[in-house]
């Protein structure tokens, strides 16, 4: 495959992926999707707040089917503007199709467009090697192990992953 052929294939895949807003009308679908994707359950207030996050909370569609979510929140900690990725995931049947990359690129672009973010961070279950490797490809580093972070899981520890942006 030549470089041009590979480039076209990537463009065709991206053309099948679309991000749409989370609204009061589709938030129940987000909740059902999250129950399939993630090993933890989020509370009702989490879902109630999602439509208010606007561009920081999106549903991912692949060929018109809802397959993933990405939800983030802005924070200021110790006078540093940060973005926390609360969730970013897609259905197991749709992994390795570029959907996660598309969603993370959306997050990175939001940080660039808005500016001023010092870092992006998130928690990943210590046994989720696939996710850890995914984020490492984008420059995230494991900075800490959070003991008993996921209290309801049999293996409750999480890694804190961070990507330093230097306010760009």
PDB file of C-alpha atoms in Angstrom:
ATOM      1  CA  UNK A   1       0.000   0.000   0.000  1.00  0.00           C
ATOM      2  CA  UNK A   2       1.423   3.355  -0.974  1.00  0.00           C
ATOM      3  CA  UNK A   3       1.347   6.355   1.337  1.00  0.00           C
ATOM      4  CA  UNK A   4      -1.512   7.888  -0.685  1.00  0.00           C
ATOM      5  CA  UNK A   5      -3.600   4.698  -0.450  1.00  0.00           C
ATOM      6  CA  UNK A   6      -3.133   4.565   3.330  1.00  0.00           C
ATOM      7  CA  UNK A   7      -4.048   8.251   3.607  1.00  0.00           C
ATOM      8  CA  UNK A   8      -7.261   7.664   1.649  1.00  0.00           C
ATOM      9  CA  UNK A   9      -8.174   4.677   3.846  1.00  0.00           C
ATOM     10  CA  UNK A  10      -7.749   6.781   6.975  1.00  0.00           C
ATOM     11  CA  UNK A  11      -9.899   9.542   5.473  1.00  0.00           C
ATOM     12  CA  UNK A  12     -12.642   7.049   4.568  1.00  0.00           C
ATOM     13  CA  UNK A  13     -12.660   5.693   8.138  1.00  0.00           C
ATOM     14  CA  UNK A  14     -12.804   9.195   9.608  1.00  0.00           C
ATOM     15  CA  UNK A  15     -15.669  10.069   7.285  1.00  0.00           C
ATOM     16  CA  UNK A  16     -17.731   7.296   8.936  1.00  0.00           C
ATOM     17  CA  UNK A  17     -17.158   8.739  12.428  1.00  0.00           C
ATOM     18  CA  UNK A  18     -19.219  11.642  13.686  1.00  0.00           C
ATOM     19  CA  UNK A  19     -19.490  13.354  17.067  1.00  0.00           C
ATOM     20  CA  UNK A  20     -22.867  14.681  18.176  1.00  0.00           C
ATOM     21  CA  UNK A  21     -23.998  16.626  21.213  1.00  0.00           C
ATOM     22  CA  UNK A  22     -25.351  14.955  24.308  1.00  0.00           C
ATOM     23  CA  UNK A  23     -28.819  16.347  24.966  1.00  0.00           C
ATOM     24  CA  UNK A  24     -31.602  15.788  27.465  1.00  0.00           C
ATOM     25  CA  UNK A  25     -33.291  13.679  24.783  1.00  0.00           C
ATOM     26  CA  UNK A  26     -30.400  11.223  24.297  1.00  0.00           C
ATOM     27  CA  UNK A  27     -28.774  11.160  27.735  1.00  0.00           C
ATOM     28  CA  UNK A  28     -30.541   7.881  28.646  1.00  0.00           C
ATOM     29  CA  UNK A  29     -28.900   6.294  25.602  1.00  0.00           C
ATOM     30  CA  UNK A  30     -25.543   7.569  26.857  1.00  0.00           C
ATOM     31  CA  UNK A  31     -26.207   5.903  30.198  1.00  0.00           C
ATOM     32  CA  UNK A  32     -27.028   2.562  28.544  1.00  0.00           C
ATOM     33  CA  UNK A  33     -23.941   2.820  26.348  1.00  0.00           C
ATOM     34  CA  UNK A  34     -21.706   3.585  29.340  1.00  0.00           C
ATOM     35  CA  UNK A  35     -23.062   0.511  31.149  1.00  0.00           C
ATOM     36  CA  UNK A  36     -21.745  -1.627  28.289  1.00  0.00           C
ATOM     37  CA  UNK A  37     -18.427   0.164  27.809  1.00  0.00           C
ATOM     38  CA  UNK A  38     -17.230   0.835  31.354  1.00  0.00           C
ATOM     39  CA  UNK A  39     -16.875  -1.493  34.347  1.00  0.00           C
ATOM     40  CA  UNK A  40     -18.168   1.179  36.740  1.00  0.00           C
ATOM     41  CA  UNK A  41     -21.584   2.780  37.189  1.00  0.00           C
ATOM     42  CA  UNK A  42     -21.973   6.544  37.188  1.00  0.00           C
ATOM     43  CA  UNK A  43     -24.575   8.269  39.353  1.00  0.00           C
ATOM     44  CA  UNK A  44     -27.676  10.115  38.148  1.00  0.00           C
ATOM     45  CA  UNK A  45     -26.176  13.556  38.752  1.00  0.00           C
ATOM     46  CA  UNK A  46     -23.340  12.715  36.344  1.00  0.00           C
ATOM     47  CA  UNK A  47     -25.837  12.103  33.528  1.00  0.00           C
ATOM     48  CA  UNK A  48     -28.005  15.060  34.510  1.00  0.00           C
ATOM     49  CA  UNK A  49     -25.016  17.402  34.034  1.00  0.00           C
ATOM     50  CA  UNK A  50     -23.777  16.024  30.683  1.00  0.00           C
ATOM     51  CA  UNK A  51     -26.001  18.144  28.388  1.00  0.00           C
ATOM     52  CA  UNK A  52     -24.607  21.275  30.083  1.00  0.00           C
ATOM     53  CA  UNK A  53     -21.033  20.360  29.118  1.00  0.00           C
ATOM     54  CA  UNK A  54     -21.815  21.098  25.444  1.00  0.00           C
ATOM     55  CA  UNK A  55     -18.665  20.609  23.338  1.00  0.00           C
ATOM     56  CA  UNK A  56     -16.979  18.734  26.198  1.00  0.00           C
ATOM     57  CA  UNK A  57     -19.546  15.902  26.115  1.00  0.00           C
ATOM     58  CA  UNK A  58     -20.094  14.085  22.828  1.00  0.00           C
ATOM     59  CA  UNK A  59     -21.579  10.890  21.465  1.00  0.00           C
ATOM     60  CA  UNK A  60     -19.589   9.046  18.824  1.00  0.00           C
ATOM     61  CA  UNK A  61     -21.411   7.549  15.851  1.00  0.00           C
ATOM     62  CA  UNK A  62     -19.961   5.089  13.365  1.00  0.00           C
ATOM     63  CA  UNK A  63     -21.917   4.667  10.134  1.00  0.00           C
ATOM     64  CA  UNK A  64     -24.888   6.244  11.910  1.00  0.00           C
ATOM     65  CA  UNK A  65     -24.816   3.905  14.929  1.00  0.00           C
ATOM     66  CA  UNK A  66     -24.132   5.237  18.420  1.00  0.00           C
ATOM     67  CA  UNK A  67     -20.920   3.505  19.550  1.00  0.00           C
ATOM     68  CA  UNK A  68     -19.066   5.693  22.058  1.00  0.00           C
ATOM     69  CA  UNK A  69     -18.878   8.655  24.375  1.00  0.00           C
ATOM     70  CA  UNK A  70     -16.342  11.236  25.434  1.00  0.00           C
ATOM     71  CA  UNK A  71     -17.065  13.491  28.401  1.00  0.00           C
ATOM     72  CA  UNK A  72     -14.674  15.980  29.993  1.00  0.00           C
ATOM     73  CA  UNK A  73     -14.758  18.801  32.491  1.00  0.00           C
ATOM     74  CA  UNK A  74     -12.681  21.929  32.925  1.00  0.00           C
ATOM     75  CA  UNK A  75     -10.996  22.376  36.283  1.00  0.00           C
ATOM     76  CA  UNK A  76      -8.736  24.901  37.961  1.00  0.00           C
ATOM     77  CA  UNK A  77      -6.461  23.302  40.552  1.00  0.00           C
ATOM     78  CA  UNK A  78      -3.608  25.214  42.190  1.00  0.00           C
ATOM     79  CA  UNK A  79      -4.220  28.037  39.702  1.00  0.00           C
ATOM     80  CA  UNK A  80      -3.685  25.617  36.780  1.00  0.00           C
ATOM     81  CA  UNK A  81      -6.351  25.160  34.139  1.00  0.00           C
ATOM     82  CA  UNK A  82      -6.788  21.429  33.482  1.00  0.00           C
ATOM     83  CA  UNK A  83      -9.095  19.167  31.557  1.00  0.00           C
ATOM     84  CA  UNK A  84     -10.263  15.947  33.181  1.00  0.00           C
ATOM     85  CA  UNK A  85     -11.439  13.184  30.861  1.00  0.00           C
ATOM     86  CA  UNK A  86     -14.292  11.584  32.809  1.00  0.00           C
ATOM     87  CA  UNK A  87     -15.087   9.016  30.123  1.00  0.00           C
ATOM     88  CA  UNK A  88     -13.759   8.148  26.706  1.00  0.00           C
ATOM     89  CA  UNK A  89     -14.695   4.793  25.268  1.00  0.00           C
ATOM     90  CA  UNK A  90     -16.456   2.871  22.539  1.00  0.00           C
ATOM     91  CA  UNK A  91     -18.235  -0.430  22.244  1.00  0.00           C
ATOM     92  CA  UNK A  92     -15.905  -3.457  22.202  1.00  0.00           C
ATOM     93  CA  UNK A  93     -17.239  -4.389  18.752  1.00  0.00           C
ATOM     94  CA  UNK A  94     -16.081  -1.036  17.367  1.00  0.00           C
ATOM     95  CA  UNK A  95     -12.594  -0.768  18.825  1.00  0.00           C
ATOM     96  CA  UNK A  96      -9.535  -0.419  16.584  1.00  0.00           C
ATOM     97  CA  UNK A  97     -11.547   1.496  13.983  1.00  0.00           C
ATOM     98  CA  UNK A  98     -10.155   4.918  14.866  1.00  0.00           C
ATOM     99  CA  UNK A  99     -13.135   5.999  16.976  1.00  0.00           C
ATOM    100  CA  UNK A 100     -11.151   6.479  20.193  1.00  0.00           C
ATOM    101  CA  UNK A 101      -8.487   8.373  18.277  1.00  0.00           C
ATOM    102  CA  UNK A 102     -11.174  10.567  16.712  1.00  0.00           C
ATOM    103  CA  UNK A 103     -12.650  11.344  20.148  1.00  0.00           C
ATOM    104  CA  UNK A 104      -9.270  12.043  21.760  1.00  0.00           C
ATOM    105  CA  UNK A 105      -8.276  14.280  18.848  1.00  0.00           C
ATOM    106  CA  UNK A 106     -11.519  16.187  19.485  1.00  0.00           C
ATOM    107  CA  UNK A 107     -10.459  16.697  23.119  1.00  0.00           C
ATOM    108  CA  UNK A 108      -6.957  17.796  22.137  1.00  0.00           C
ATOM    109  CA  UNK A 109      -8.396  20.260  19.605  1.00  0.00           C
ATOM    110  CA  UNK A 110     -10.759  21.699  22.238  1.00  0.00           C
ATOM    111  CA  UNK A 111      -7.760  22.352  24.496  1.00  0.00           C
ATOM    112  CA  UNK A 112      -5.875  23.987  21.649  1.00  0.00           C
ATOM    113  CA  UNK A 113      -8.844  26.120  20.557  1.00  0.00           C
ATOM    114  CA  UNK A 114      -9.716  27.314  24.048  1.00  0.00           C
ATOM    115  CA  UNK A 115      -6.094  27.637  25.160  1.00  0.00           C
ATOM    116  CA  UNK A 116      -4.600  27.979  28.588  1.00  0.00           C
ATOM    117  CA  UNK A 117      -4.775  24.322  29.619  1.00  0.00           C
ATOM    118  CA  UNK A 118      -1.727  23.123  31.535  1.00  0.00           C
ATOM    119  CA  UNK A 119      -2.613  19.441  31.335  1.00  0.00           C
ATOM    120  CA  UNK A 120      -5.164  16.788  30.482  1.00  0.00           C
ATOM    121  CA  UNK A 121      -5.617  13.918  32.887  1.00  0.00           C
ATOM    122  CA  UNK A 122      -7.749  10.845  33.527  1.00  0.00           C
ATOM    123  CA  UNK A 123      -7.945   7.650  35.554  1.00  0.00           C
ATOM    124  CA  UNK A 124      -7.546   4.225  33.921  1.00  0.00           C
ATOM    125  CA  UNK A 125      -8.085   0.866  35.576  1.00  0.00           C
ATOM    126  CA  UNK A 126      -4.656  -0.695  36.217  1.00  0.00           C
ATOM    127  CA  UNK A 127      -5.622  -3.841  34.305  1.00  0.00           C
ATOM    128  CA  UNK A 128      -6.780  -1.954  31.204  1.00  0.00           C
ATOM    129  CA  UNK A 129      -3.496  -2.328  29.331  1.00  0.00           C
ATOM    130  CA  UNK A 130      -5.114  -1.547  25.978  1.00  0.00           C
ATOM    131  CA  UNK A 131      -6.298   1.875  27.212  1.00  0.00           C
ATOM    132  CA  UNK A 132      -2.992   2.650  28.905  1.00  0.00           C
ATOM    133  CA  UNK A 133      -1.109   1.918  25.674  1.00  0.00           C
ATOM    134  CA  UNK A 134      -3.630   3.975  23.672  1.00  0.00           C
ATOM    135  CA  UNK A 135      -3.059   7.060  25.833  1.00  0.00           C
ATOM    136  CA  UNK A 136       0.716   6.584  25.853  1.00  0.00           C
ATOM    137  CA  UNK A 137       0.678   6.870  22.045  1.00  0.00           C
ATOM    138  CA  UNK A 138      -0.732  10.367  22.538  1.00  0.00           C
ATOM    139  CA  UNK A 139       1.913  11.431  25.042  1.00  0.00           C
ATOM    140  CA  UNK A 140       0.127  10.604  28.290  1.00  0.00           C
ATOM    141  CA  UNK A 141       2.256   9.266  31.134  1.00  0.00           C
ATOM    142  CA  UNK A 142       1.346   7.249  34.199  1.00  0.00           C
ATOM    143  CA  UNK A 143       2.075   9.575  37.118  1.00  0.00           C
ATOM    144  CA  UNK A 144       0.483   7.826  40.074  1.00  0.00           C
ATOM    145  CA  UNK A 145      -1.270   4.673  41.227  1.00  0.00           C
ATOM    146  CA  UNK A 146      -4.543   5.385  43.053  1.00  0.00           C
ATOM    147  CA  UNK A 147      -5.194   2.597  45.532  1.00  0.00           C
ATOM    148  CA  UNK A 148      -8.840   1.508  45.831  1.00  0.00           C
ATOM    149  CA  UNK A 149     -10.037   4.138  43.308  1.00  0.00           C
ATOM    150  CA  UNK A 150     -12.746   1.866  41.863  1.00  0.00           C
ATOM    151  CA  UNK A 151     -14.151   0.598  45.172  1.00  0.00           C
ATOM    152  CA  UNK A 152     -16.771  -1.690  43.650  1.00  0.00           C
ATOM    153  CA  UNK A 153     -14.379  -3.618  41.409  1.00  0.00           C
ATOM    154  CA  UNK A 154     -12.502  -6.705  42.540  1.00  0.00           C
ATOM    155  CA  UNK A 155      -9.257  -5.061  41.374  1.00  0.00           C
ATOM    156  CA  UNK A 156      -9.972  -1.478  42.511  1.00  0.00           C
ATOM    157  CA  UNK A 157      -6.725   0.354  41.652  1.00  0.00           C
ATOM    158  CA  UNK A 158      -6.374   2.966  38.931  1.00  0.00           C
ATOM    159  CA  UNK A 159      -3.498   4.757  37.280  1.00  0.00           C
ATOM    160  CA  UNK A 160      -3.542   8.512  36.939  1.00  0.00           C
ATOM    161  CA  UNK A 161      -2.448   9.418  33.406  1.00  0.00           C
ATOM    162  CA  UNK A 162      -1.442  12.955  32.464  1.00  0.00           C
ATOM    163  CA  UNK A 163      -0.424  14.828  29.356  1.00  0.00           C
ATOM    164  CA  UNK A 164       1.307  18.155  29.987  1.00  0.00           C
ATOM    165  CA  UNK A 165       0.244  20.884  27.572  1.00  0.00           C
ATOM    166  CA  UNK A 166       2.134  23.867  29.020  1.00  0.00           C
ATOM    167  CA  UNK A 167      -0.824  26.191  28.662  1.00  0.00           C
ATOM    168  CA  UNK A 168      -1.076  25.846  24.881  1.00  0.00           C
TER     169      UNK A 168
END
